[in-house]
mmCIF file of C-alpha atoms in Angstrom:
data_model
loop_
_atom_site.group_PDB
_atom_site.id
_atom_site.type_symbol
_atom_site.label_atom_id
_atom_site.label_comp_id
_atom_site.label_asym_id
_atom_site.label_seq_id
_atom_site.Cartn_x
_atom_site.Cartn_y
_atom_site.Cartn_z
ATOM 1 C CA UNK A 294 -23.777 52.311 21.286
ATOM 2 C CA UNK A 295 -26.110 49.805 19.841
ATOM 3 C CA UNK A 296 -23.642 46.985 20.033
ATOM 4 C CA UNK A 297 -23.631 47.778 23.990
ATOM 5 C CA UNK A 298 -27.458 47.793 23.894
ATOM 6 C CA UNK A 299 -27.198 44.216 22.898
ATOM 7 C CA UNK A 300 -25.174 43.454 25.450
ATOM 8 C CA UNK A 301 -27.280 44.606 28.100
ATOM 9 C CA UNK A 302 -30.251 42.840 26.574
ATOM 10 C CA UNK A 303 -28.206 39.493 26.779
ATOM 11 C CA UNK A 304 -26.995 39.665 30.097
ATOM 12 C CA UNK A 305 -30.656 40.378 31.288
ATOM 13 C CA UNK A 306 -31.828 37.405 29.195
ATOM 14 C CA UNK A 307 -29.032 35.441 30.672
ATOM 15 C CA UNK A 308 -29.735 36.754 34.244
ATOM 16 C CA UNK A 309 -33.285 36.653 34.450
ATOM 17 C CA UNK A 310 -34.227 34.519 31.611
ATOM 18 C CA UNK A 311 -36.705 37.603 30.626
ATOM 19 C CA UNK A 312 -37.858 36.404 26.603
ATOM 20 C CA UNK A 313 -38.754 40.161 26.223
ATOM 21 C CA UNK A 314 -35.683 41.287 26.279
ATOM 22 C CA UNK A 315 -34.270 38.172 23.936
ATOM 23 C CA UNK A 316 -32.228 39.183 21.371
ATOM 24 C CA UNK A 317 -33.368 37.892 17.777
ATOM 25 C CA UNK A 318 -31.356 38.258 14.378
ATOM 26 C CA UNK A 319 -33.142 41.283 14.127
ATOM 27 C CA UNK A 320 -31.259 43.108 16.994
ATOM 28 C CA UNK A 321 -28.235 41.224 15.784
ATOM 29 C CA UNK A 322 -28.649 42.321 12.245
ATOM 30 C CA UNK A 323 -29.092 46.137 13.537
ATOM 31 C CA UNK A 324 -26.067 45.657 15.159
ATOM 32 C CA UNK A 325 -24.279 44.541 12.345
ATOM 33 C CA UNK A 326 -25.643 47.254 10.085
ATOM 34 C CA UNK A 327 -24.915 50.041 12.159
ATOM 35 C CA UNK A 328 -20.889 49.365 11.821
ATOM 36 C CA UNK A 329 -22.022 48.828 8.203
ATOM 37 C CA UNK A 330 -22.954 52.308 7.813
ATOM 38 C CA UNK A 331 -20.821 53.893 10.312
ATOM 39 C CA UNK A 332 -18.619 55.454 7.629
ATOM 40 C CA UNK A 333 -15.225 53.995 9.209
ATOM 41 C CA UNK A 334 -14.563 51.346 6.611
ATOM 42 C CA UNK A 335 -11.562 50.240 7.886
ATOM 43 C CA UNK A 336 -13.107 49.073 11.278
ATOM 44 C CA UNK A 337 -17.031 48.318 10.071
ATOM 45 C CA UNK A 338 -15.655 44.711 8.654
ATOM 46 C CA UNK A 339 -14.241 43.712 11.590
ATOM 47 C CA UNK A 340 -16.736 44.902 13.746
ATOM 48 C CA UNK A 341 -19.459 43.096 11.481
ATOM 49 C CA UNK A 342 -17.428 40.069 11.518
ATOM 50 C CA UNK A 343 -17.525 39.777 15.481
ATOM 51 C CA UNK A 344 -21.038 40.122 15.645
ATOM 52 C CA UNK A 345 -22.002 37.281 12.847
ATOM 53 C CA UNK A 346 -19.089 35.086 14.960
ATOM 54 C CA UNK A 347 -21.023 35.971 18.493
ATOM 55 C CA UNK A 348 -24.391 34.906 16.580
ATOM 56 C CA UNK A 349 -22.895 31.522 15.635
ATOM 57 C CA UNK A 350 -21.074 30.633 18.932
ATOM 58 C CA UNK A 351 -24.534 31.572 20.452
ATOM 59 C CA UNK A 352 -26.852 29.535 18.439
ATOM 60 C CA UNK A 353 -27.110 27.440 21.845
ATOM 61 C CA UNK A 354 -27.326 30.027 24.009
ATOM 62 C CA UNK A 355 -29.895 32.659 22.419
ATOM 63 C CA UNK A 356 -31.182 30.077 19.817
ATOM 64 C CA UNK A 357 -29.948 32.980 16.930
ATOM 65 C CA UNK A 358 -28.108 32.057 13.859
ATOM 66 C CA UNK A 359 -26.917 34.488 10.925
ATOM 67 C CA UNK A 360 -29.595 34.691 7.984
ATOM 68 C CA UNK A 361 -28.685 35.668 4.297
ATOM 69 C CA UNK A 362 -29.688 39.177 5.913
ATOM 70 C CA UNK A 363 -26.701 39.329 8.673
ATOM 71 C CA UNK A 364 -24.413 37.602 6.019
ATOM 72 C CA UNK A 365 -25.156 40.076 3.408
ATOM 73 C CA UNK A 366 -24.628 42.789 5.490
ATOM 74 C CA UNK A 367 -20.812 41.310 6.403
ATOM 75 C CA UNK A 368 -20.467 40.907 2.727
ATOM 76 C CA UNK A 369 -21.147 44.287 2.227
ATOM 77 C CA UNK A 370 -18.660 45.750 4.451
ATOM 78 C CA UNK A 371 -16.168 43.481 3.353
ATOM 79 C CA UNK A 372 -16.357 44.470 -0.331
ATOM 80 C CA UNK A 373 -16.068 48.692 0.954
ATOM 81 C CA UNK A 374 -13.406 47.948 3.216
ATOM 82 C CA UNK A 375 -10.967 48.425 1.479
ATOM 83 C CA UNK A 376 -9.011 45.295 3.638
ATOM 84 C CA UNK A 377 -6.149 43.964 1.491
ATOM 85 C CA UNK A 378 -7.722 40.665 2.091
ATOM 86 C CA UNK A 379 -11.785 41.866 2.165
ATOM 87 C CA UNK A 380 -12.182 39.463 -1.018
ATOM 88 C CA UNK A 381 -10.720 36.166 0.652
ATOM 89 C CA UNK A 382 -12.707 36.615 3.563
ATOM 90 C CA UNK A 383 -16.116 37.487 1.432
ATOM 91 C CA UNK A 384 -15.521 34.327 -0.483
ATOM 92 C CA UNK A 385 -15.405 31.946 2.940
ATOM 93 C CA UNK A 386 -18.740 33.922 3.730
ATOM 94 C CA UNK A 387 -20.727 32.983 0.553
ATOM 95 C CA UNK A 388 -18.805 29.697 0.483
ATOM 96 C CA UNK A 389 -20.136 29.171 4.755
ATOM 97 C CA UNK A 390 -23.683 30.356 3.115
ATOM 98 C CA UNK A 391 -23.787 28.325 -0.034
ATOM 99 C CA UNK A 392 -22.584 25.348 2.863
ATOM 100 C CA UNK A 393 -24.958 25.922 4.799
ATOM 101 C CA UNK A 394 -27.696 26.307 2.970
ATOM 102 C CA UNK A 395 -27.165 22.947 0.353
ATOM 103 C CA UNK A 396 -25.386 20.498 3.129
ATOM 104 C CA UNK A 397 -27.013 21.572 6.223
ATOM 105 C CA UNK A 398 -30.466 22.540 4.547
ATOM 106 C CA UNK A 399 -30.781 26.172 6.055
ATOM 107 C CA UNK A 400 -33.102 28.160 3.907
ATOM 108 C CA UNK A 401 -32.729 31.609 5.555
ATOM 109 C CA UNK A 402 -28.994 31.365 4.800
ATOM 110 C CA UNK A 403 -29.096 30.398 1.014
ATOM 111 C CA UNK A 404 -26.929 33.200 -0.512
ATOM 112 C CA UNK A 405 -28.900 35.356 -3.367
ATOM 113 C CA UNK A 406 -27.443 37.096 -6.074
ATOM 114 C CA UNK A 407 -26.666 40.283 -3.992
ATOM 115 C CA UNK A 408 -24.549 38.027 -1.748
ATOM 116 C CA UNK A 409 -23.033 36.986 -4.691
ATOM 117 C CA UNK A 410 -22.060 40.588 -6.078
ATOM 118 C CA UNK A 411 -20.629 41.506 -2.987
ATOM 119 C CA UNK A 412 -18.273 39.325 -3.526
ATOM 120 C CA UNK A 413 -17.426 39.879 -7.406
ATOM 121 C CA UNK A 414 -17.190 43.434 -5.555
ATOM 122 C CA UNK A 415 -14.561 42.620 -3.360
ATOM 123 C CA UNK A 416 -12.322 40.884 -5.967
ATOM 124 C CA UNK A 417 -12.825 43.589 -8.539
ATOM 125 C CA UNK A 418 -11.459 46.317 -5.815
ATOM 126 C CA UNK A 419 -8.084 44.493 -6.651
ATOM 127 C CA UNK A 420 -6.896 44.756 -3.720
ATOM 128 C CA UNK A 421 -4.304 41.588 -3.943
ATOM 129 C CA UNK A 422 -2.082 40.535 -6.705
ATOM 130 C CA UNK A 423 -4.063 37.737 -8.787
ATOM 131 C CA UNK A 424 -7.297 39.544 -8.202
ATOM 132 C CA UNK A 425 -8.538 39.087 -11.747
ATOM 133 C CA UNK A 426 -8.059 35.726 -11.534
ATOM 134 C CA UNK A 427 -10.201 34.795 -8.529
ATOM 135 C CA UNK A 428 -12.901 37.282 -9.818
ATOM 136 C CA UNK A 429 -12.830 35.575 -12.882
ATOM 137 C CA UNK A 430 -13.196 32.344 -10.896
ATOM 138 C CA UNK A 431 -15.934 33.813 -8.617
ATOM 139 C CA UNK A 432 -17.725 34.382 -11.470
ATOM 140 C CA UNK A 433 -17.854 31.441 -13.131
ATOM 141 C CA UNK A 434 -18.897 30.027 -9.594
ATOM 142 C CA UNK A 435 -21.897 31.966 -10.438
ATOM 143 C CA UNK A 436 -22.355 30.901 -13.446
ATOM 144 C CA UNK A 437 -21.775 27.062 -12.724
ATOM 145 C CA UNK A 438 -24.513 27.410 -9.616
ATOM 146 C CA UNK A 439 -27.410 24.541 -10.077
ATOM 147 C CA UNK A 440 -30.495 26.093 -11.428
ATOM 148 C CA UNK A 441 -33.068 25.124 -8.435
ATOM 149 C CA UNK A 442 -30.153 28.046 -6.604
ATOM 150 C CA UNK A 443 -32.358 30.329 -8.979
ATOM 151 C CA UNK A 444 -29.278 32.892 -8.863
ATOM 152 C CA UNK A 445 -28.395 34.606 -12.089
ATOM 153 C CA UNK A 446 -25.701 37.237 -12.733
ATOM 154 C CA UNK A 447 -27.498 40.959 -13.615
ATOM 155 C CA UNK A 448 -26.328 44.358 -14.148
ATOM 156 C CA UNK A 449 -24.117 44.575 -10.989
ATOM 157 C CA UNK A 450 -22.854 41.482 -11.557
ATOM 158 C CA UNK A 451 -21.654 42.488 -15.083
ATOM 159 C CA UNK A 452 -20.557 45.915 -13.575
ATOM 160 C CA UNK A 453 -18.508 44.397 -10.894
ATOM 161 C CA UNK A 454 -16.499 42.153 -13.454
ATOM 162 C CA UNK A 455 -16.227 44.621 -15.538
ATOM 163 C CA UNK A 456 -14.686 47.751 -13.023
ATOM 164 C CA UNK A 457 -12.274 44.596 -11.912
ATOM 165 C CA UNK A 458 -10.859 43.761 -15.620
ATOM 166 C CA UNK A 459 -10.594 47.514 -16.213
ATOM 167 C CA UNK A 460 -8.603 47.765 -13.096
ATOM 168 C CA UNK A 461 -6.133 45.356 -14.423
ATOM 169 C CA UNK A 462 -2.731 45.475 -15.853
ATOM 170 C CA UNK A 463 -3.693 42.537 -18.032
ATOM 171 C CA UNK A 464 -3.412 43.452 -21.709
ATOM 172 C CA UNK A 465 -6.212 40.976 -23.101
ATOM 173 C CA UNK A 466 -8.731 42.629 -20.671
ATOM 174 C CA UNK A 467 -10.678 44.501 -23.085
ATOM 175 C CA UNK A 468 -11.402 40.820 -24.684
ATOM 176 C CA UNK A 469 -12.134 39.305 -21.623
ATOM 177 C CA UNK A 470 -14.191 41.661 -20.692
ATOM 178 C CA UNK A 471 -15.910 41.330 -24.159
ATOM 179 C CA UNK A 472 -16.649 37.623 -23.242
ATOM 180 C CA UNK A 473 -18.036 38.329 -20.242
ATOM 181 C CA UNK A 474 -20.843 40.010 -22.383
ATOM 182 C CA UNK A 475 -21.391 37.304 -24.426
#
């Protein structure tokens, strides 16, 4: 329902150029959250996705772009999808964000460390074979970010890493796990 509510209020922007009836991020956003918390997992990602894609073809059009607040919310369904491949496509989000925000200079999409959890979230679902591996990497990403980013790894950060090693088959993941910690 609210996703066809935005579609009425662009074709009546389109047709009658009416800026009340504009959409802004925010109506985008609600959009996007509503399939967040829809309680169909299997469906909200994809349905999130297509909104955040409409946003960015649009940026022309309705002058909207995703913020950290509409890519946040796709990272979010992403990482309680389920999706066998929810963690590759939350890392080309907060890689697109980090992008954007350092080579393009947009502020309001500079990823924060929520953005970044989501995604340690998705990996440590493990999901796909090698999953340790690319939350391990993920991780480190975090760790390796420059400190003006101002991003720091905190208890859900930890907590992600650690449900992912403890998910694994890998027999030195008690000591990995341990130097995580560290």
């Amino acid at each position: 329902r609210s996703e066809e509510i935005l579609h009425r209020m662009e074709r009546m922007y389109l047709k009658d150029g009416d800026e009340n009836v504009k959409p802004n991020e925010n109506s985008y956003n609600a959009v996007v959250k509503a399939y967040v918390k829809n309680g169909k997992r299997h469906i909200a990602a994809a349905k999130a996705e297509a909104v955040v894609k409409r946003m960015e073809d649009q940026i022309d059009v309705m002058a909207v772009s995703p913020t950290r607040r509409s890519y946040n919310l796709l990272l979010y369904a992403f990482a309680n999808s389920n999706l066998e491949d929810a963690a590759l496509h939350a890392e080309e989000i907060i890689h697109k964000m980090y992008d954007r925000h350092v080579e393009e200079g947009d502020a309001r999409c500079k990823p924060d460390i929520n953005s970044y959890n989501q995604v340690l979230t998705a990996w440590g679902r493990g999901t796909c074979s090698g999953f340790e591996q690319r939350m391990q990497a993920m991780y480190q990403e975090l760790l390796d970010l420059p400190a003006d980013m101002e991003i720091r790894p905190n208890a859900d950060s930890f907590n992600a890493v650690m449900g992912g090693w403890l998910k694994s088959d890998d027999p030195s993941s008690l000591q990995i796990i341990q130097g995580v910690l560290d």
